[in-house]
Short mmCIF file of C-alpha atoms in Angstrom, two decimals:
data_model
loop_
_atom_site.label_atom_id
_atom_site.label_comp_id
_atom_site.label_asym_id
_atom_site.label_seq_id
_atom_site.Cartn_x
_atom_site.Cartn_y
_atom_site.Cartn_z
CA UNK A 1 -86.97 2.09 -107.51
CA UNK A 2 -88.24 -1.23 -106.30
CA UNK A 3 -92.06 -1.68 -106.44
CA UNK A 4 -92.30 -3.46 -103.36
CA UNK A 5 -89.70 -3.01 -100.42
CA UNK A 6 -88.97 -4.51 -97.14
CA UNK A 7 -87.27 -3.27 -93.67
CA UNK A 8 -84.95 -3.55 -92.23
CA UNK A 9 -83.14 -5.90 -94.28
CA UNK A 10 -81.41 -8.22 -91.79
CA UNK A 11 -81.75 -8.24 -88.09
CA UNK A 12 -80.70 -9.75 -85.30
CA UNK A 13 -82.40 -10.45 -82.06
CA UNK A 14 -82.60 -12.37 -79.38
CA UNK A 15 -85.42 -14.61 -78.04
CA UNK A 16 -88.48 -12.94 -76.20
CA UNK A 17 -87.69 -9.64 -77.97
CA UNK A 18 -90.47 -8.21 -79.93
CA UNK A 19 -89.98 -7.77 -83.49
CA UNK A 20 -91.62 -5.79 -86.46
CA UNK A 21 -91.04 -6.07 -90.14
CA UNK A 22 -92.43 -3.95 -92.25
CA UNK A 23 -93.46 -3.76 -96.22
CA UNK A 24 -94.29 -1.42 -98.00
CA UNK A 25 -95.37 -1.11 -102.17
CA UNK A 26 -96.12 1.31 -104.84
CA UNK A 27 -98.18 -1.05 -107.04
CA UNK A 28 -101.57 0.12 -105.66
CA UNK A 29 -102.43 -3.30 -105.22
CA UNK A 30 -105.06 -4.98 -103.37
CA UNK A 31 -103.80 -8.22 -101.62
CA UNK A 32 -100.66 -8.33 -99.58
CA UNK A 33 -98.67 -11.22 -98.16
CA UNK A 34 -96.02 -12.73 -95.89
CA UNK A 35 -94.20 -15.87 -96.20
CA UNK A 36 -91.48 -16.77 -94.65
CA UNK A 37 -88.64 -19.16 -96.42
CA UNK A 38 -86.41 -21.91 -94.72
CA UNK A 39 -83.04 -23.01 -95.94
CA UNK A 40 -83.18 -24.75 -99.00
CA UNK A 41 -87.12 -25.09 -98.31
CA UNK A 42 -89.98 -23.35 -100.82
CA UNK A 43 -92.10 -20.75 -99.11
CA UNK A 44 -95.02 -21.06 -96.75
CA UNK A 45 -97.83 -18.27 -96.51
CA UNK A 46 -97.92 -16.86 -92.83
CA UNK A 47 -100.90 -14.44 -93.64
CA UNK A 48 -102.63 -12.72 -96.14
CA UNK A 49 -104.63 -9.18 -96.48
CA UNK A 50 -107.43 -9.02 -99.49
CA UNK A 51 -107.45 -5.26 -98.25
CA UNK A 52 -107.14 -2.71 -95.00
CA UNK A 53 -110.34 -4.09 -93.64
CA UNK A 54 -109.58 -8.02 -94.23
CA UNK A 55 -106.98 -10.10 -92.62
CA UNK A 56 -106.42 -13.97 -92.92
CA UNK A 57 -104.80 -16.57 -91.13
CA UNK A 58 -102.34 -18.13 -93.80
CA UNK A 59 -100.52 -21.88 -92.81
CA UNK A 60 -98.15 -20.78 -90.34
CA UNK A 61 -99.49 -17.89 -88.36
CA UNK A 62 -98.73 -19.07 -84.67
CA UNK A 63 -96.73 -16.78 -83.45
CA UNK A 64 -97.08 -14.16 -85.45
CA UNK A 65 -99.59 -11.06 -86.16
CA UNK A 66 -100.02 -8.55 -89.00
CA UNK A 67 -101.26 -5.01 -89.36
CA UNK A 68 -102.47 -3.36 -92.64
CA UNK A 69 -102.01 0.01 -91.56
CA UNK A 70 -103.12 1.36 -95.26
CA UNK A 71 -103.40 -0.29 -98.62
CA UNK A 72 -99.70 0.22 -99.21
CA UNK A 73 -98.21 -1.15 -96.13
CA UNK A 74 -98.75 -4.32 -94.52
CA UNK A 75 -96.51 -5.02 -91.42
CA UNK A 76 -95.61 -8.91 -89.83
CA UNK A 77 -95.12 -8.41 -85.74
CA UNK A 78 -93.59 -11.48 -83.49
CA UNK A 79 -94.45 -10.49 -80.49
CA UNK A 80 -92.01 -13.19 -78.73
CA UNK A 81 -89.35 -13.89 -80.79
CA UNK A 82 -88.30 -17.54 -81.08
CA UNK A 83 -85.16 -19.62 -82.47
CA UNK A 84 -87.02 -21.38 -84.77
CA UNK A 85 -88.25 -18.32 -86.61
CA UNK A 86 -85.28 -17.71 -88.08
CA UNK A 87 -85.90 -17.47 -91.28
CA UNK A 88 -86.02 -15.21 -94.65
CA UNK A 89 -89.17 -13.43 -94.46
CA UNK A 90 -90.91 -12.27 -97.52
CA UNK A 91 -93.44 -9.78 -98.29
CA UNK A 92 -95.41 -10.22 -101.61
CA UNK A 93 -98.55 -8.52 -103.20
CA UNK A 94 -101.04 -9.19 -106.21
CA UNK A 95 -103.89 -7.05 -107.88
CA UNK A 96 -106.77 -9.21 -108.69
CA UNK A 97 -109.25 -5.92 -109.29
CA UNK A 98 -107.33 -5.39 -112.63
CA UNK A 99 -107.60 -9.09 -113.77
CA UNK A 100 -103.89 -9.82 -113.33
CA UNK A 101 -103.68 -10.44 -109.83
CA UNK A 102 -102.65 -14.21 -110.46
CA UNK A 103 -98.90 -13.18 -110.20
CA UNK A 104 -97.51 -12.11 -106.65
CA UNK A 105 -95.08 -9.55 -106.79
CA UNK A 106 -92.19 -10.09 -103.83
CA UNK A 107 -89.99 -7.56 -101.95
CA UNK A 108 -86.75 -8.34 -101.64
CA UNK A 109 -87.14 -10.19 -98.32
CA UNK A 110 -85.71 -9.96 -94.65
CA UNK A 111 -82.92 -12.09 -93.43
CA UNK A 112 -84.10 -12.32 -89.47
CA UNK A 113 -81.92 -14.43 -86.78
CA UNK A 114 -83.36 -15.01 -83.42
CA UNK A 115 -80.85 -15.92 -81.09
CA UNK B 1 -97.51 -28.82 -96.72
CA UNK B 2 -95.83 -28.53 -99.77
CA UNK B 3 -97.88 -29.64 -102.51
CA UNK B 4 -95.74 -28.52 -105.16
CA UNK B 5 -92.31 -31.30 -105.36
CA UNK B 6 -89.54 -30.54 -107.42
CA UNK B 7 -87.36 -32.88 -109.35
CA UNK B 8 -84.62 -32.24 -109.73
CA UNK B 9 -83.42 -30.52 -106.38
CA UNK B 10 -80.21 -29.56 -107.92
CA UNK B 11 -78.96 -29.64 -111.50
CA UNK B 12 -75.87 -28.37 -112.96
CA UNK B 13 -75.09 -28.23 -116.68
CA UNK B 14 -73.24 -26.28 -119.19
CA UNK B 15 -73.65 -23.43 -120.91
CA UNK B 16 -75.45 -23.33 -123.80
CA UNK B 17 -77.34 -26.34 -122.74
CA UNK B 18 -80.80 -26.88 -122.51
CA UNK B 19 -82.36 -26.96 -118.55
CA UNK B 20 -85.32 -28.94 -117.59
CA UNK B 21 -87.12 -29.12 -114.08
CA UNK B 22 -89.99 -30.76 -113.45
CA UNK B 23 -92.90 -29.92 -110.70
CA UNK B 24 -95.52 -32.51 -109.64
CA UNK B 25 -98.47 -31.40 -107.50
CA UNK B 26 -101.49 -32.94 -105.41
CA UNK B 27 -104.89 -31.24 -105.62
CA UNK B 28 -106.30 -29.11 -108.23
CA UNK B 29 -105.33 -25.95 -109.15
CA UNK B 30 -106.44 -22.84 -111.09
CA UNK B 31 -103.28 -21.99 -112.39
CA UNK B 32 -99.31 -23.11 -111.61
CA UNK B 33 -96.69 -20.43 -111.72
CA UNK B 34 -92.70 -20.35 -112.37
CA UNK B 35 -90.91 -18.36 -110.29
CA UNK B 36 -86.84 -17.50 -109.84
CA UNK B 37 -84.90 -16.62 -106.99
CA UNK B 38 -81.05 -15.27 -106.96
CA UNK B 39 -79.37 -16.56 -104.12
CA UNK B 40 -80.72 -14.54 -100.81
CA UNK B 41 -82.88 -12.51 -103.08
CA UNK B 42 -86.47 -12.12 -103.25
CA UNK B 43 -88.31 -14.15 -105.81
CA UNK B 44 -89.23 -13.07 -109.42
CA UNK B 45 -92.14 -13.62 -111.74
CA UNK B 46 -91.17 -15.98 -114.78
CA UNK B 47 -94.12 -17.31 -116.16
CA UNK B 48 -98.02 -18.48 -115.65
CA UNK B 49 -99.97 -21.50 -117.23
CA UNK B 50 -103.59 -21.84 -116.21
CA UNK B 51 -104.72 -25.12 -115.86
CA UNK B 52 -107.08 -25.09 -119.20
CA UNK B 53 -103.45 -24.18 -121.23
CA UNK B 54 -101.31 -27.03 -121.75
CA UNK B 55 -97.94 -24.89 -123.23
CA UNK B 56 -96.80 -21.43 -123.07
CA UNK B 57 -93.39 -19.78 -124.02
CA UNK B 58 -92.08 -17.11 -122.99
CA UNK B 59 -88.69 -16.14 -124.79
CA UNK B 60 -86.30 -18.81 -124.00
CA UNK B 61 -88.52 -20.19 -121.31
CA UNK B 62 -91.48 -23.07 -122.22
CA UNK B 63 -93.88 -24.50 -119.53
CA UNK B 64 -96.12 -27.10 -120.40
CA UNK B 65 -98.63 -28.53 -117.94
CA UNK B 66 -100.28 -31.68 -117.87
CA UNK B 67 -103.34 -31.68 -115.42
CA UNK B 68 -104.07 -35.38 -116.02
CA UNK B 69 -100.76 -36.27 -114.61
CA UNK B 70 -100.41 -32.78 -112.22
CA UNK B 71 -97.59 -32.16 -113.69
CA UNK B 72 -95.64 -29.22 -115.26
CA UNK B 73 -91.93 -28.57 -116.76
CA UNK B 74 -90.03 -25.54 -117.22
CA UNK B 75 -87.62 -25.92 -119.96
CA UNK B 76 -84.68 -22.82 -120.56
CA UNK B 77 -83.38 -23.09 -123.72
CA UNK B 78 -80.08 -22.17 -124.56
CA UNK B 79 -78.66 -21.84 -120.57
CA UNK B 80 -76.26 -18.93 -120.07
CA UNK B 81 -74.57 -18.38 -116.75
CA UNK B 82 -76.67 -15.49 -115.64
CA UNK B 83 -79.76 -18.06 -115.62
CA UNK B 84 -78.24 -19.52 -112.07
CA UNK B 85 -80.75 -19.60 -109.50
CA UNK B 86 -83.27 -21.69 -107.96
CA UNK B 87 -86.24 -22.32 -109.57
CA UNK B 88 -90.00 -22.65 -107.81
CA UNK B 89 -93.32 -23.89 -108.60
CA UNK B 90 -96.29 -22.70 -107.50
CA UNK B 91 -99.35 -24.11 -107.71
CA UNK B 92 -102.41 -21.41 -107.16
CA UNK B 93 -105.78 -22.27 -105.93
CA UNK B 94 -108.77 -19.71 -105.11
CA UNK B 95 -109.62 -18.95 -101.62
CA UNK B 96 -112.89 -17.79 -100.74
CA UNK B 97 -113.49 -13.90 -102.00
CA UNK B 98 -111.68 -14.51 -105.37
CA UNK B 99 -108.05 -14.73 -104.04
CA UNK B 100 -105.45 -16.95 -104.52
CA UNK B 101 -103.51 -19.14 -102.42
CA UNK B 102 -99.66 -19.80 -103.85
CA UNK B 103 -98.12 -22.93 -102.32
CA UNK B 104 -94.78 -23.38 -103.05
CA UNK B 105 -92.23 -26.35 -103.97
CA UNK B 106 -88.82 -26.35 -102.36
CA UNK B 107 -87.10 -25.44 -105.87
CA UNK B 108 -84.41 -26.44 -107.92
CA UNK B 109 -81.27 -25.35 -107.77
CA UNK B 110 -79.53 -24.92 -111.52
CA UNK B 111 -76.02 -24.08 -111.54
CA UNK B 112 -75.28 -23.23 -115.49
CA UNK B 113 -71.12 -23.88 -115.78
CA UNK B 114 -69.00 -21.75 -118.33
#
């Protein structure tokens, strides 16, 4: 069973619509994150959650929001979908409490078309 | 930004052969990370240096890092076909409260032929 999971997988909508992705992980770590990927491009951080009580602003967060409903779940809203975040969204996490939190740990990401 | 640049974007060899990639970055960094991704498929762990190491292995897989030059190569030794993929940097600095920020290069994509 995957450590760190991601839905829905793909989805399709269409601009203006309201979206929610969600993660989820068993790790019992600490810090959660979402990045989102462009074709052929690397991965830029949209935001980042130390813990339930602590969200951060990450380098592309215009236009989106986050909820950490619980330590195991952090969720990535667009509350206006757009074209131009189409994109493979990614939800990683990391556990610096237990001194190896310097490697991220990343679902298996969500394919999301806004048409 | 991107601080982490990748060279080369796309390399294709054959089998057997030895695979090198290269990742160049701008500002200082606590530690720079290897990472794989299967086409479409989240990425996966390979392997950490921290910036006061200047080699590491990990079974077929060597990283050195030179901080003088902010640079750092991943070398696979011995390519088979399953090692297809594209290959990230990271480079990791510490945000405030003890986390860490990964920013990513755009990858390399190795294509290992039979």
């Amino acid at each position: 069973d995957a450590d760190v999971t991601q839905t829905p997988r793909n989805r399709i909508t269409k601009t203006g619509k309201r979206i929610m992705l969600e993660c989820s992980q068993t790790k019992g770590h600490d810090r959660m994150y979402w990045y989102r990927q462009d074709p052929g491009l690397g991965l830029q951080l949209i935001y980042y959650s130390f813990d339930v009580k602590d969200i951060n602003k990450g380098e592309i967060s215009d236009g989106y929001s986050v909820s950490r409903q619980a330590q195991a779940k952090f969720s990535l809203s667009l509350e206006s979908a757009i074209p131009n975040q189409t994109a493979l969204y990614f939800c990683a996490t990391s556990d610096l409490t237990r001194g190896r939190g310097d490697t991220q740990y990343f679902g298996p990401g969500t394919r999301l078309t806004v048409l | 930004s991107q601080q982490g640049e990748e060279d080369p974007q796309a390399l294709s060899i054959q089998e057997g052969e030895n695979a090198t990639m290269n990742c160049s970055y701008k500002t200082s960094i606590n530690n720079l990370q290897w990472y794989r991704q299967n086409s479409g498929r989240g990425l996966v762990h390979l392997i950490l240096i921290r910036s006061n190491e200047r080699e590491k292995h990990s079974g077929r897989l060597r990283v050195t890092l030179d901080t003088s030059k902010k640079s750092s190569s991943l070398l696979i030794t011995a390519s088979r076909a399953a090692d297809t993929a594209s290959y990230f940097c990271a480079t990791a600095s510490i945000l405030s409260q003890g986390a860490q920020k990964l920013v990513f290069g755009q990858g390399t994509r190795l294509t290992i032929n039979p």
